[in-house]
Structure formats: structure tokens, C-alpha cells
Tab-separated table of C-alpha atoms and ligand atoms in Angstrom:
chain	number	residue	atom	x	y	z
T	90	MET	CA	-7.277	-127.982	7.809
T	91	VAL	CA	-6.093	-130.630	10.258
T	92	ARG	CA	-3.227	-128.386	11.293
T	93	THR	CA	-5.586	-125.468	12.125
T	94	ARG	CA	-7.796	-127.788	14.193
T	95	VAL	CA	-4.808	-129.065	16.176
T	96	ALA	CA	-3.595	-125.479	16.677
T	97	GLY	CA	-7.085	-124.511	17.834
T	98	LEU	CA	-7.246	-127.360	20.325
T	99	LEU	CA	-3.793	-126.509	21.624
T	100	GLN	CA	-4.740	-122.843	22.052
T	101	ALA	CA	-7.946	-123.821	23.904
T	102	PHE	CA	-5.979	-126.155	26.135
T	103	LEU	CA	-3.358	-123.519	26.971
T	104	LEU	CA	-6.041	-120.922	27.751
T	105	SER	CA	-7.893	-123.336	30.036
T	106	ALA	CA	-4.597	-124.406	31.611
T	107	ILE	CA	-3.981	-120.796	32.638
T	108	ARG	CA	-7.489	-120.479	34.061
T	109	TYR	CA	-7.790	-123.972	35.558
T	110	PRO	CA	-4.273	-125.328	36.169
T	111	LEU	CA	-5.495	-128.230	38.259
T	112	SER	CA	-7.819	-129.594	35.592
T	113	ALA	CA	-5.054	-129.195	33.003
T	114	VAL	CA	-2.793	-131.349	35.119
T	115	ARG	CA	-5.626	-133.833	35.490
T	116	SER	CA	-6.258	-133.974	31.751
T	117	ILE	CA	-2.562	-134.628	31.041
T	118	TYR	CA	-2.794	-137.343	33.664
T	119	TRP	CA	-5.800	-138.895	31.926
T	120	VAL	CA	-4.118	-138.741	28.527
T	121	THR	CA	-1.291	-140.798	29.994
T	122	ARG	CA	-3.598	-143.470	31.417
T	123	VAL	CA	-2.690	-146.832	29.946
T	124	LYS	CA	-4.189	-150.228	29.225
T	125	VAL	CA	-1.754	-153.093	29.608
T	126	LEU	CA	-1.677	-156.597	28.143
T	127	ILE	CA	0.426	-159.278	29.836
T	128	ILE	CA	1.211	-162.382	27.765
T	129	GLY	CA	1.476	-165.684	29.663
T	130	SER	CA	-0.217	-167.812	32.293
T	131	GLY	CA	2.284	-168.578	35.049
T	132	GLY	CA	3.273	-167.244	38.450
T	133	ARG	CA	5.521	-164.659	36.812
T	134	GLU	CA	2.585	-163.293	34.824
T	135	HIS	CA	0.303	-163.159	37.885
T	136	ALA	CA	3.011	-161.176	39.696
T	137	LEU	CA	3.507	-158.838	36.708
T	138	ALA	CA	-0.254	-158.281	36.351
T	139	TRP	CA	-0.618	-157.645	40.101
T	140	LYS	CA	2.243	-155.147	40.062
T	141	VAL	CA	1.127	-153.351	36.902
T	142	ALA	CA	-2.457	-153.037	38.215
T	143	GLN	CA	-1.113	-151.034	41.177
T	144	SER	CA	0.089	-148.243	38.886
T	145	PRO	CA	-2.206	-145.224	39.272
T	146	ARG	CA	-1.880	-144.740	35.508
T	147	VAL	CA	-3.248	-148.158	34.570
T	148	THR	CA	-6.957	-148.311	33.718
T	149	HIS	CA	-7.121	-152.028	33.019
T	150	VAL	CA	-4.912	-155.097	32.762
T	151	PHE	CA	-5.574	-157.984	30.378
T	152	VAL	CA	-3.745	-161.296	30.700
T	153	ALA	CA	-3.556	-163.758	27.788
T	154	PRO	CA	-4.433	-166.403	28.818
T	155	GLY	CA	-3.817	-165.890	32.584
T	156	ASN	CA	-4.839	-168.241	35.396
T	157	ALA	CA	-7.336	-168.327	38.279
T	158	GLY	CA	-5.181	-165.839	40.227
T	159	THR	CA	-5.229	-163.176	37.508
T	160	ARG	CA	-8.924	-163.886	36.949
T	161	LEU	CA	-9.651	-162.968	40.580
T	162	GLU	CA	-7.527	-159.765	40.714
T	163	PRO	CA	-9.393	-156.443	40.577
T	164	ASN	CA	-9.203	-154.466	37.318
T	165	THR	CA	-7.805	-157.506	35.535
T	166	THR	CA	-9.383	-159.676	32.835
T	167	ASN	CA	-8.204	-162.946	31.339
T	168	VAL	CA	-8.318	-163.263	27.568
T	169	ASP	CA	-8.481	-166.729	26.050
T	170	ILE	CA	-5.557	-166.446	23.628
T	171	ALA	CA	-2.529	-168.752	23.696
T	172	PRO	CA	0.834	-166.994	24.306
T	173	GLU	CA	2.210	-168.109	20.931
T	174	ASP	CA	-0.837	-167.152	18.853
T	175	VAL	CA	0.818	-163.927	17.745
T	176	PRO	CA	-1.784	-162.885	15.104
T	177	ALA	CA	-4.625	-163.238	17.639
T	178	LEU	CA	-2.641	-161.342	20.304
T	179	LEU	CA	-1.962	-158.488	17.888
T	180	ALA	CA	-5.607	-158.355	16.749
T	181	PHE	CA	-6.743	-158.199	20.387
T	182	ALA	CA	-4.212	-155.497	21.288
T	183	GLN	CA	-5.296	-153.378	18.316
T	184	GLN	CA	-8.993	-153.842	18.995
T	185	GLU	CA	-8.622	-152.963	22.706
T	186	ARG	CA	-6.148	-150.154	21.945
T	187	ILE	CA	-3.603	-151.619	24.336
T	188	ASP	CA	-0.899	-149.072	25.151
T	189	LEU	CA	1.709	-151.460	26.509
T	190	THR	CA	2.210	-155.224	26.152
T	191	ILE	CA	4.601	-157.061	28.462
T	192	VAL	CA	5.691	-160.542	27.407
T	193	GLY	CA	6.195	-163.097	30.194
T	194	PRO	CA	7.472	-166.360	28.664
T	195	GLU	CA	10.291	-166.972	26.189
T	196	GLY	CA	8.204	-168.868	23.599
T	197	PRO	CA	6.463	-165.853	22.022
T	198	LEU	CA	9.679	-163.776	22.190
T	199	VAL	CA	11.703	-166.370	20.318
T	200	ILE	CA	9.088	-166.509	17.539
T	201	GLY	CA	9.075	-162.705	17.237
T	202	VAL	CA	5.995	-161.351	19.031
T	203	CYS	CA	7.717	-158.004	19.688
T	204	ASP	CA	8.784	-157.664	16.028
T	205	THR	CA	5.192	-158.235	14.898
T	206	PHE	CA	3.798	-155.739	17.416
T	207	ALA	CA	6.457	-153.130	16.584
T	208	ALA	CA	5.774	-153.484	12.846
T	209	ALA	CA	2.111	-152.707	13.604
T	210	GLY	CA	3.072	-149.657	15.687
T	211	MET	CA	2.214	-151.315	19.028
T	212	ARG	CA	4.453	-151.023	22.074
T	213	CYS	CA	5.614	-154.411	23.276
T	214	PHE	CA	8.241	-154.789	25.990
T	215	GLY	CA	10.629	-157.607	25.168
T	216	PRO	CA	13.538	-158.395	22.831
T	217	SER	CA	13.250	-158.886	19.085
T	218	ARG	CA	13.359	-162.406	17.652
T	219	HIS	CA	17.030	-161.887	16.811
T	220	ALA	CA	18.025	-160.654	20.262
T	221	ALA	CA	15.983	-163.439	21.908
T	222	ARG	CA	18.329	-166.014	20.327
T	223	LEU	CA	20.452	-165.459	23.445
T	224	GLU	CA	17.947	-167.803	25.098
T	225	GLY	CA	16.512	-169.544	22.042
T	226	SER	CA	19.818	-171.181	21.072
T	227	LYS	CA	22.434	-172.265	23.616
T	228	ALA	CA	24.972	-172.866	20.823
T	229	TYR	CA	24.455	-169.289	19.597
T	230	SER	CA	24.740	-167.822	23.080
T	231	LYS	CA	27.881	-169.830	23.925
T	232	GLU	CA	29.490	-168.718	20.670
T	233	PHE	CA	28.451	-165.117	21.421
T	234	LEU	CA	29.947	-165.284	24.937
T	235	GLN	CA	33.204	-166.758	23.685
T	236	ARG	CA	33.490	-164.274	20.819
T	237	HIS	CA	33.150	-161.346	23.218
T	238	GLY	CA	35.359	-162.723	25.996
T	239	ILE	CA	32.480	-162.924	28.492
T	240	PRO	CA	33.233	-165.541	31.185
T	241	THR	CA	31.532	-168.920	30.630
T	242	ALA	CA	32.423	-172.631	30.764
T	243	ALA	CA	34.595	-174.099	27.974
T	244	TYR	CA	32.364	-175.967	25.496
T	245	ALA	CA	31.857	-177.581	22.112
T	246	ALA	CA	28.639	-177.707	20.066
T	247	PHE	CA	27.684	-180.682	17.905
T	248	SER	CA	25.010	-181.599	15.430
T	249	ARG	CA	23.900	-185.202	14.979
T	250	ASP	CA	26.187	-185.542	11.949
T	251	ASP	CA	29.396	-184.156	13.432
T	252	PHE	CA	29.075	-185.546	16.992
T	253	ASP	CA	32.468	-186.723	18.233
T	254	PRO	CA	32.170	-189.142	21.200
T	255	ASP	CA	35.980	-189.410	21.380
T	256	TRP	CA	36.296	-185.691	22.035
T	257	VAL	CA	33.758	-186.023	24.858
T	258	ARG	CA	35.680	-188.968	26.345
T	259	GLN	CA	38.850	-186.864	26.424
T	260	GLN	CA	37.249	-184.131	28.567
T	261	ARG	CA	37.399	-184.003	32.339
T	262	ALA	CA	34.212	-185.124	34.093
T	263	PRO	CA	31.763	-184.042	35.346
T	264	LEU	CA	30.338	-182.616	32.141
T	265	VAL	CA	27.137	-180.753	31.352
T	266	VAL	CA	25.129	-181.616	28.244
T	267	LYS	CA	22.542	-179.115	26.982
T	268	ALA	CA	19.926	-179.246	24.256
T	269	ASP	CA	20.396	-176.180	22.045
T	270	GLY	CA	16.759	-175.077	21.804
T	271	LEU	CA	13.970	-174.328	24.273
T	272	ALA	CA	13.166	-177.317	26.497
T	273	ALA	CA	11.159	-175.731	29.335
T	274	GLY	CA	14.208	-175.633	31.601
T	275	LYS	CA	14.643	-179.394	31.365
T	276	GLY	CA	17.187	-179.718	28.555
T	277	VAL	CA	20.282	-179.742	30.806
T	278	VAL	CA	21.884	-182.988	32.034
T	279	ILE	CA	24.721	-182.988	34.556
T	280	CYS	CA	26.864	-186.065	33.858
T	281	ALA	CA	29.245	-187.594	36.396
T	282	THR	CA	31.241	-189.478	33.722
T	283	GLN	CA	32.251	-189.021	30.094
T	284	ASP	CA	30.197	-192.074	29.063
T	285	GLU	CA	27.104	-190.588	30.684
T	286	ALA	CA	27.705	-187.412	28.691
T	287	VAL	CA	27.966	-189.376	25.427
T	288	THR	CA	24.692	-191.159	26.229
T	289	ALA	CA	22.954	-187.893	27.196
T	290	ALA	CA	24.014	-186.290	23.907
T	291	GLN	CA	22.901	-189.337	21.915
T	292	ASP	CA	19.512	-189.282	23.694
T	293	MET	CA	19.097	-185.663	22.691
T	294	PHE	CA	19.996	-186.415	19.061
T	295	ALA	CA	17.461	-189.251	19.187
T	296	GLY	CA	14.723	-186.730	19.970
T	297	ARG	CA	14.406	-186.680	23.773
T	298	PHE	CA	13.704	-182.937	23.614
T	299	GLY	CA	12.312	-182.905	20.086
T	300	ARG	CA	13.935	-180.465	17.666
T	301	ALA	CA	15.527	-178.603	20.614
T	302	GLY	CA	18.119	-181.410	20.673
T	303	ASP	CA	19.136	-181.207	16.995
T	304	THR	CA	22.216	-179.381	18.228
T	305	VAL	CA	23.832	-180.188	21.568
T	306	VAL	CA	26.286	-178.221	23.722
T	307	VAL	CA	28.768	-180.145	25.890
T	308	GLU	CA	30.453	-177.976	28.494
T	309	ALA	CA	32.716	-178.109	31.525
T	310	PHE	CA	31.059	-178.410	34.923
T	311	LEU	CA	31.523	-175.254	36.991
T	312	GLU	CA	31.832	-175.097	40.760
T	313	GLY	CA	30.476	-172.171	42.750
T	314	GLU	CA	27.246	-170.600	43.908
T	315	GLU	CA	24.522	-169.639	41.461
T	316	ALA	CA	22.702	-166.334	41.322
T	317	SER	CA	20.117	-164.806	39.010
T	318	PHE	CA	20.945	-161.347	37.726
T	319	ILE	CA	17.994	-159.664	36.069
T	320	ALA	CA	17.985	-156.238	34.453
T	321	MET	CA	15.806	-154.015	32.293
T	322	VAL	CA	17.530	-152.992	29.074
T	323	ASP	CA	16.630	-150.220	26.600
T	324	GLY	CA	19.007	-151.115	23.756
T	325	THR	CA	22.059	-149.475	25.342
T	326	HIS	CA	21.503	-148.925	29.066
T	327	VAL	CA	21.243	-151.620	31.731
T	328	LEU	CA	19.081	-151.013	34.788
T	329	PRO	CA	19.753	-153.833	37.247
T	330	LEU	CA	16.825	-155.088	39.300
T	331	ALA	CA	17.125	-156.431	42.840
T	332	THR	CA	19.294	-159.547	43.061
T	333	SER	CA	17.780	-162.970	43.635
T	334	GLN	CA	18.560	-166.635	43.826
T	335	ASP	CA	16.325	-169.538	42.922
T	336	HIS	CA	16.236	-173.207	43.855
T	337	LYS	CA	16.063	-175.369	40.732
T	338	ARG	CA	16.256	-178.817	42.327
T	339	LEU	CA	13.098	-180.592	43.464
T	340	GLY	CA	14.283	-181.707	46.909
T	341	ASP	CA	15.461	-180.066	50.124
T	342	GLY	CA	19.185	-179.337	50.285
T	343	ASP	CA	19.222	-178.872	46.461
T	344	THR	CA	18.830	-182.569	45.690
T	345	GLY	CA	16.786	-184.455	43.090
T	346	PRO	CA	15.944	-183.536	39.504
T	347	ASN	CA	16.014	-180.049	38.038
T	348	THR	CA	12.661	-178.255	37.861
T	349	GLY	CA	11.430	-174.920	36.541
T	350	GLY	CA	12.234	-173.579	40.050
T	351	MET	CA	10.908	-174.530	43.499
T	352	GLY	CA	11.333	-171.133	45.125
T	353	ALA	CA	13.391	-167.951	45.095
T	354	TYR	CA	14.370	-165.088	47.322
T	355	SER	CA	15.578	-161.514	47.003
T	356	PRO	CA	18.059	-160.005	47.698
T	357	ALA	CA	20.716	-162.703	47.255
T	358	PRO	CA	23.550	-162.050	49.716
T	359	VAL	CA	25.945	-164.019	47.465
T	360	VAL	CA	25.826	-160.994	45.128
T	361	THR	CA	27.939	-158.667	47.241
T	362	PRO	CA	28.506	-155.104	45.955
T	363	GLU	CA	31.819	-156.292	44.420
T	364	ILE	CA	30.185	-159.291	42.676
T	365	HIS	CA	27.393	-156.972	41.506
T	366	ARG	CA	29.981	-154.655	39.980
T	367	ARG	CA	31.750	-157.573	38.292
T	368	ILE	CA	28.506	-158.989	36.812
T	369	MET	CA	27.598	-155.553	35.444
T	370	HIS	CA	31.056	-154.904	33.956
T	371	GLU	CA	32.021	-158.402	32.837
T	372	VAL	CA	28.612	-159.729	31.715
T	373	MET	CA	25.669	-157.333	31.366
T	374	LEU	CA	27.273	-154.220	29.875
T	375	PRO	CA	29.517	-156.065	27.373
T	376	THR	CA	26.580	-158.251	26.282
T	377	VAL	CA	24.260	-155.318	25.648
T	378	ALA	CA	27.009	-153.290	23.938
T	379	ALA	CA	27.958	-156.235	21.674
T	380	LEU	CA	24.337	-156.860	20.664
T	381	ALA	CA	23.907	-153.167	19.799
T	382	ARG	CA	27.153	-153.212	17.765
T	383	GLU	CA	25.996	-156.314	15.901
T	384	GLY	CA	22.765	-154.574	14.884
T	385	THR	CA	20.432	-156.539	17.181
T	386	PRO	CA	19.949	-154.141	20.119
T	387	TYR	CA	18.374	-155.717	23.174
T	388	VAL	CA	15.228	-154.233	24.730
T	389	GLY	CA	13.459	-156.095	27.516
T	390	PHE	CA	14.193	-158.017	30.667
T	391	LEU	CA	17.589	-159.698	30.424
T	392	TYR	CA	18.361	-162.495	32.839
T	393	ALA	CA	21.827	-163.925	33.303
T	394	GLY	CA	22.127	-167.137	35.294
T	395	VAL	CA	25.658	-166.958	36.684
T	396	MET	CA	27.874	-169.337	38.618
T	397	ILE	CA	30.088	-167.312	40.913
T	398	ALA	CA	33.474	-169.006	41.203
T	399	ALA	CA	35.534	-168.998	44.403
T	400	ASP	CA	37.623	-166.116	43.005
T	401	GLY	CA	34.462	-164.119	42.252
T	402	THR	CA	34.425	-164.681	38.466
T	403	PRO	CA	30.790	-164.528	37.277
T	404	ASN	CA	30.581	-167.353	34.726
T	405	VAL	CA	27.449	-167.215	32.588
T	406	LEU	CA	25.455	-170.471	32.720
T	407	GLU	CA	22.675	-169.193	30.530
T	408	PHE	CA	20.828	-166.131	29.359
T	409	ASN	CA	17.082	-165.840	29.549
T	410	CYS	CA	15.342	-163.216	27.461
T	411	ARG	CA	12.608	-162.596	30.045
T	412	PHE	CA	11.969	-162.166	33.740
T	413	GLY	CA	12.573	-165.328	35.801
T	414	ASP	CA	9.906	-167.569	37.244
T	415	PRO	CA	9.832	-167.822	40.280
T	416	GLU	CA	12.266	-164.864	40.760
T	417	THR	CA	9.655	-162.379	39.510
T	418	GLN	CA	7.325	-163.101	42.435
T	419	PRO	CA	9.722	-162.061	45.251
T	420	ILE	CA	11.371	-159.306	43.167
T	421	VAL	CA	8.190	-157.434	42.210
T	422	SER	CA	6.933	-157.900	45.784
T	423	ARG	CA	9.825	-155.608	46.757
T	424	MET	CA	9.485	-153.135	43.868
T	425	ARG	CA	8.075	-149.736	44.847
T	426	SER	CA	8.650	-147.959	41.529
T	427	ASP	CA	6.022	-147.961	38.779
T	428	LEU	CA	6.815	-150.904	36.485
T	429	VAL	CA	4.739	-149.443	33.626
T	430	THR	CA	6.774	-146.234	33.606
T	431	LEU	CA	10.013	-148.249	33.636
T	432	CYS	CA	8.876	-150.416	30.677
T	433	GLU	CA	7.881	-147.287	28.748
T	434	ALA	CA	11.237	-145.645	29.498
T	435	ALA	CA	13.009	-148.768	28.220
T	436	LEU	CA	10.940	-148.748	25.019
T	437	ASP	CA	11.840	-145.055	24.567
T	438	GLY	CA	15.552	-145.820	25.028
T	439	SER	CA	15.674	-143.575	28.069
T	440	LEU	CA	16.679	-145.789	30.992
T	441	ALA	CA	19.899	-143.779	31.505
T	442	GLY	CA	19.856	-142.453	35.056
T	443	ALA	CA	16.643	-144.323	35.932
T	444	GLU	CA	16.535	-145.863	39.376
T	445	VAL	CA	14.292	-148.419	40.978
T	446	ASP	CA	13.023	-147.897	44.500
T	447	TRP	CA	13.052	-151.137	46.525
T	448	ASP	CA	11.413	-152.187	49.748
T	449	PRO	CA	14.483	-152.842	51.918
T	450	ARG	CA	12.854	-155.975	53.339
T	451	ALA	CA	13.759	-159.410	52.000
T	452	ALA	CA	11.209	-161.512	50.082
T	453	VAL	CA	11.032	-165.299	49.944
T	454	GLY	CA	8.773	-167.174	47.496
T	455	VAL	CA	7.945	-170.844	48.080
T	456	VAL	CA	6.564	-172.787	45.107
T	457	LEU	CA	3.759	-175.260	45.807
T	458	ALA	CA	3.783	-177.990	43.163
T	459	ALA	CA	1.320	-180.662	42.105
T	460	GLY	CA	1.734	-184.357	42.825
T	461	GLY	CA	3.956	-185.981	40.188
T	462	TYR	CA	5.859	-182.767	39.333
T	463	PRO	CA	8.218	-182.429	37.429
T	464	ASP	CA	7.254	-185.533	35.405
T	465	SER	CA	3.585	-186.290	34.949
T	466	VAL	CA	1.364	-183.923	36.885
T	467	ARG	CA	-2.111	-184.501	38.217
T	468	LYS	CA	-4.572	-181.724	37.386
T	469	GLY	CA	-8.012	-180.835	38.680
T	470	ALA	CA	-7.434	-181.143	42.463
T	471	GLU	CA	-9.388	-178.584	44.488
T	472	ILE	CA	-7.134	-176.096	46.299
T	473	ARG	CA	-8.257	-175.291	49.836
T	474	GLY	CA	-7.227	-172.496	52.161
T	475	LEU	CA	-6.782	-169.633	49.682
T	476	GLU	CA	-9.310	-167.441	51.543
T	477	ALA	CA	-7.493	-168.054	54.835
T	478	ALA	CA	-4.153	-167.238	53.147
T	479	ALA	CA	-5.616	-163.974	51.800
T	480	GLN	CA	-6.157	-162.830	55.427
T	481	LEU	CA	-2.475	-163.308	56.280
T	482	PRO	CA	0.447	-160.999	55.479
T	483	GLY	CA	2.285	-161.800	52.242
T	484	LYS	CA	0.846	-162.781	48.883
T	485	VAL	CA	-0.013	-166.038	47.137
T	486	PHE	CA	0.627	-165.850	43.388
T	487	HIS	CA	-1.050	-168.418	41.170
T	488	ALA	CA	0.670	-170.356	38.378
T	489	GLY	CA	-0.950	-173.627	37.209
T	490	THR	CA	-4.483	-172.920	38.455
T	491	ALA	CA	-7.909	-172.695	36.844
T	492	LEU	CA	-11.502	-172.143	37.943
T	493	ASP	CA	-13.726	-175.201	37.508
T	494	ALA	CA	-17.372	-175.069	36.403
T	495	ALA	CA	-18.457	-174.500	40.008
T	496	GLY	CA	-16.041	-171.567	40.403
T	497	LYS	CA	-13.616	-173.466	42.634
T	498	VAL	CA	-9.870	-172.976	42.194
T	499	VAL	CA	-8.269	-176.232	40.998
T	500	THR	CA	-4.740	-177.302	40.045
T	501	ASN	CA	-3.955	-177.002	36.345
T	502	GLY	CA	-0.195	-177.480	35.993
T	503	GLY	CA	3.041	-178.568	37.653
T	504	ARG	CA	3.928	-175.467	39.611
T	505	VAL	CA	0.633	-174.380	41.104
T	506	LEU	CA	1.211	-171.480	43.523
T	507	CYS	CA	4.039	-169.347	44.882
T	508	ALA	CA	3.642	-168.036	48.442
T	509	VAL	CA	5.694	-164.876	49.034
T	510	GLY	CA	6.564	-163.546	52.477
T	511	LEU	CA	8.401	-160.335	53.388
T	512	GLY	CA	10.561	-159.677	56.417
T	513	THR	CA	13.378	-157.613	57.825
T	514	SER	CA	15.643	-160.664	57.342
T	515	VAL	CA	15.490	-163.611	54.922
T	516	ARG	CA	14.715	-165.738	57.993
T	517	SER	CA	11.612	-163.690	58.873
T	518	ALA	CA	10.504	-163.487	55.214
T	519	GLN	CA	10.849	-167.264	55.058
T	520	ARG	CA	8.721	-167.623	58.199
T	521	GLN	CA	5.967	-165.452	56.693
T	522	ALA	CA	6.008	-167.424	53.424
T	523	TYR	CA	5.707	-170.762	55.240
T	524	GLU	CA	2.841	-169.411	57.377
T	525	LEU	CA	0.963	-168.922	54.103
T	526	VAL	CA	1.919	-172.409	52.929
T	527	GLU	CA	0.603	-173.972	56.128
T	528	VAL	CA	-3.008	-172.931	55.489
T	529	ILE	CA	-3.088	-174.173	51.871
T	530	ARG	CA	-3.633	-177.771	50.873
T	531	TRP	CA	-4.738	-180.077	48.075
T	532	ASP	CA	-4.310	-183.700	47.217
T	533	GLY	CA	-0.665	-184.368	46.332
T	534	MET	CA	0.651	-180.849	47.122
T	535	LYS	CA	4.428	-180.769	47.608
T	536	TYR	CA	7.006	-178.119	48.307
T	537	ARG	CA	10.488	-177.581	49.619
T	538	ARG	CA	10.861	-176.691	53.270
T	539	ASP	CA	14.203	-174.888	52.973
T	540	ILE	CA	13.769	-172.078	50.434
T	541	GLY	CA	16.357	-169.392	51.208
T	542	TYR	CA	18.514	-171.671	53.362
T	543	ARG	CA	21.837	-170.407	52.011
T	544	ALA	CA	20.909	-166.791	52.760
T	545	VAL	CA	19.576	-167.751	56.203
T	546	ALA	CA	22.897	-169.508	56.939
T	547	ARG	CA	24.820	-166.403	55.837
T	548	GLU	CA	22.630	-164.239	58.096
T	549	ALA	CA	23.244	-166.559	61.045
T	550	HIS	CA	26.960	-166.543	60.267
T	551	SER	CA	27.211	-162.762	60.066
T	552	GLY	CA	25.465	-162.527	63.386
F	205	AMP	P1	20.806	-173.696	32.368
F	205	AMP	O1	19.419	-173.909	31.855
F	205	AMP	O2	21.856	-173.675	31.310
F	205	AMP	O3	20.921	-172.554	33.354
F	205	AMP	O4	21.089	-174.963	33.302
F	205	AMP	C1	20.191	-175.351	34.324
F	205	AMP	C2	20.966	-175.612	35.597
F	205	AMP	O5	21.969	-176.586	35.379
F	205	AMP	C3	21.714	-174.378	36.107
F	205	AMP	O6	20.903	-173.565	36.874
F	205	AMP	C4	22.825	-175.030	36.906
F	205	AMP	O7	22.345	-175.416	38.185
F	205	AMP	C5	23.132	-176.261	36.128
F	205	AMP	N1	24.252	-176.018	35.188
F	205	AMP	C6	24.169	-175.606	33.906
F	205	AMP	N2	25.392	-175.478	33.360
F	205	AMP	C7	26.268	-175.824	34.305
F	205	AMP	C8	27.692	-175.886	34.362
F	205	AMP	N3	28.449	-175.615	33.294
F	205	AMP	N4	28.268	-176.250	35.532
F	205	AMP	C9	27.520	-176.550	36.612
F	205	AMP	N5	26.177	-176.534	36.627
F	205	AMP	C10	25.545	-176.158	35.488
């Protein structure tokens, strides 16, 4: 009965397609229209929502929970669900018949949001809980890297019970001490001496980063220049995205404490074609192949933070199982291809041969942070100048922002905005980004004045 109805519909469609080819094309087009859910509330998620909403195939974008920036975008609605409330996210996606969910932050990935969605027959772009351990546990990822001969710093992992201060004192300083679990980018301490490293490890065991510090990695300090290498992965194939570099330190000249990231730019000239080839062949491809062989194939954005040594060796500092923040903002500002179609191709395992079309211009994103960041941040300050910024070239992505009762945009987190400029050189992209910054202000606003300086110096050097 059902089969004859389907056959009848198909016959009617084919007949009308012969008579009205244009409307047939249009109806296929409508069938492939999609509703998208983005999980998260930061600058990365605003940039993803903004990009996805530009797809001609997308009817509506929902962001859970989003921020004031996503709230004000056309065709985009915030949904008041926390990123780690997986049952509520699934119920919403089913009720709204969401066709594609894209996960921004690592938290929901590490607790298995994509596994839960997949089990319910919903398409969710991101790695499984198992594959996300690459970010969720530094001890696991170091052991994985070592086992597969992927370049990384020499290390040892300790639990509270088997910690060996004498071993640490025998290593050459400086040393890097890392909490095993997720610590919002703050669980890494660079130690100038062995004694500092012992103290840092003991602090972690004492609960400085909660349960994330139950296991601690102590590793050799690596010299070189850092780059972010981000790709889309479909289980077997690796589609590299445009290169980028971020600035993790709070102060100009890469000084002061580590933060979630004070700015980023794309492309990163440090990733020359030869370095690109080495990262693909020595890091990305072996990682994805090993995960597939071990029965935990990786689907999603895969981010390798690498330290490029003087001889060009790309040593892995860390893996992230998601797009970077703030790298997403400049990278998607340059992306011309349809991100929805790329995510769908990855979920179908068909990224082989896919290519991404990039705006050849450079993009620079400057993060504007709240007073007190990265320690205690002041919330609720009114942000002025957003309307003026909207009249200028470039784009201001929101991160920690909210609308107050009067509908004004106020600060609501540490990293508040990311102003992205584009230009034919990193220098001109930087200029455009800072022109946006100049018209924005609130009480306590702070930012770095040198985002992209390494690339600008390289440009000046190469003439
Ligand atoms: P991670 O979260 O592991 O990427 O570490 C945060 C930051 O600490 C990195 O972006 C580096 O700037 C720095 N870092 C981490 N590991 C090392 C290392 N072995 N040598 C030098 N710097 C490191």
C-alpha cells in the first residue's frame, strides 16, 4: 500500500518534471532546505551561526543558548538551553525537526552529545564521546601521540598517588605542567624551574582545577612558533581549512597570563606550503587513520595546536575536538563555500575531493575583553558604539554579551566581542579591525593592540 503510494508520487513527480523542469528543480531545492541548530554561546558560535545563515539552503538557524549577537542576526533565534543539557537539546532538535546540529564548544562533545543525537537518528556534526577524548584527556592524547609516532614533547603522566617529584627534578627546565581534563584553556602552567613544576603539579592534585587535575602531564618545553591547524574530518578524509594563528597571552608582545585567546588571524604565514604538507602527513592524516583503525573514527572539526620547531617539525601541543575560538571568526569570514554542505558531506563520509573556496584576503580578529579578564570579570556594563561599528567594513562578532531588560547590549563574560577586519595584507586587515575597535567602548574594556604582529613583520620583511 505504502509502496504503491510512493511509486505514484514518484510517477507524478517525473511526469511534472518533464512538463515543468524548472519547478521540479525548485521542488528538489525546497526538499533540501535545512534548519540548523548551533550549540554554544561564544564568539565562535556567533560566527558559525552568521556563516550558516548565509547558505541559500538554510531556512532558519537556532542557537542554544546564543548571545546578544546571535539574537540580533536575521533568521536566527536563541533558545534558552544550556550547551551541556543534552536531553533538552535533543528534545528541542526533534520537536523543531532540525536537519543539522553543529556543536561549538568541547564540553557537550566530551559528554557525548553527538552519540546521543546519532542514536536518535539526528545529524550532529562533531566527534563521538570516544573520539573527543583527544581533547578531553591530555594524558590520553599524549599516550595516543606517542603510540603512533606523531611528533610531540617528551612527557610523563602522574596521578596523585604515583606522583614522583624526584623524576620532575631530574628533567631539564623549563617544564610545562598540564591538568589532564578540561580546564577552559587555563590548565597549563609554564614553569621556569623544576621546583616550580613540582609545586604546579601539587596545586593541581590539591584541586586547583577540580577533577581536571586528578591526573597531571609534565612535559618538556618546546621552542618554536605556534600555529593552529584546523580541518574538517569525515572519519577517513581530512579537509584542511585556512591556516590561522592565535594570541593566547593577555598582553602585547605575547606577555602576561594565558587566556582563551585575545585575537587571531588567517592565513598564518608561518604555515608555508612545506609546513602545511608536513602537518598533514605527520599529524592530521596519521591521527585520523589511527582513530579509524582503533574503532573510534573521527567526524567533526579537528584542531591541532602545533609548535613548529626551527627544523620545521610540527610538534603537537594539544588537540581540540572543535573549531577554535577566536580562530573561527577570521576563518569563516574568509570562507566562501557553503559550510552546511561541507558539514553534511562530512557526516556522509564523502569529503574526499571536496575543496573549500577562500577569500584570498587576510582576516584579523581582535578580541575585546571585560575588565578583570582572565580572572574575575565584571558583567553588566553597557556596550556603546555597536551601531557605528555596523556601518563600517568588517564584522563584530559577539561572545560574552546579553540584552538587558531595556534591550541594551551589555557585557556578560570575559571575552566580550571579536572585531574582524579583512584586507589584501594582514597589515590592512589589522587596520580595518582596529577601526572597528576604535568606535566601541564600555567601562573596563581592554584589548591587545598588536594582533597579527608576527605576520605583519613577515610581510614587511618579504617586502
Ligand atoms: P595547550 O592547552 O596544551 O595548547 O597549552 C596552552 C599553551 O601553552 C599553548 O598554546 C602554548 O603556548 C603553551 N604550551 C603548551 N605546551 C607547551 C610546550 N610543551 N612547550 C611550550 N609551550 C607550551
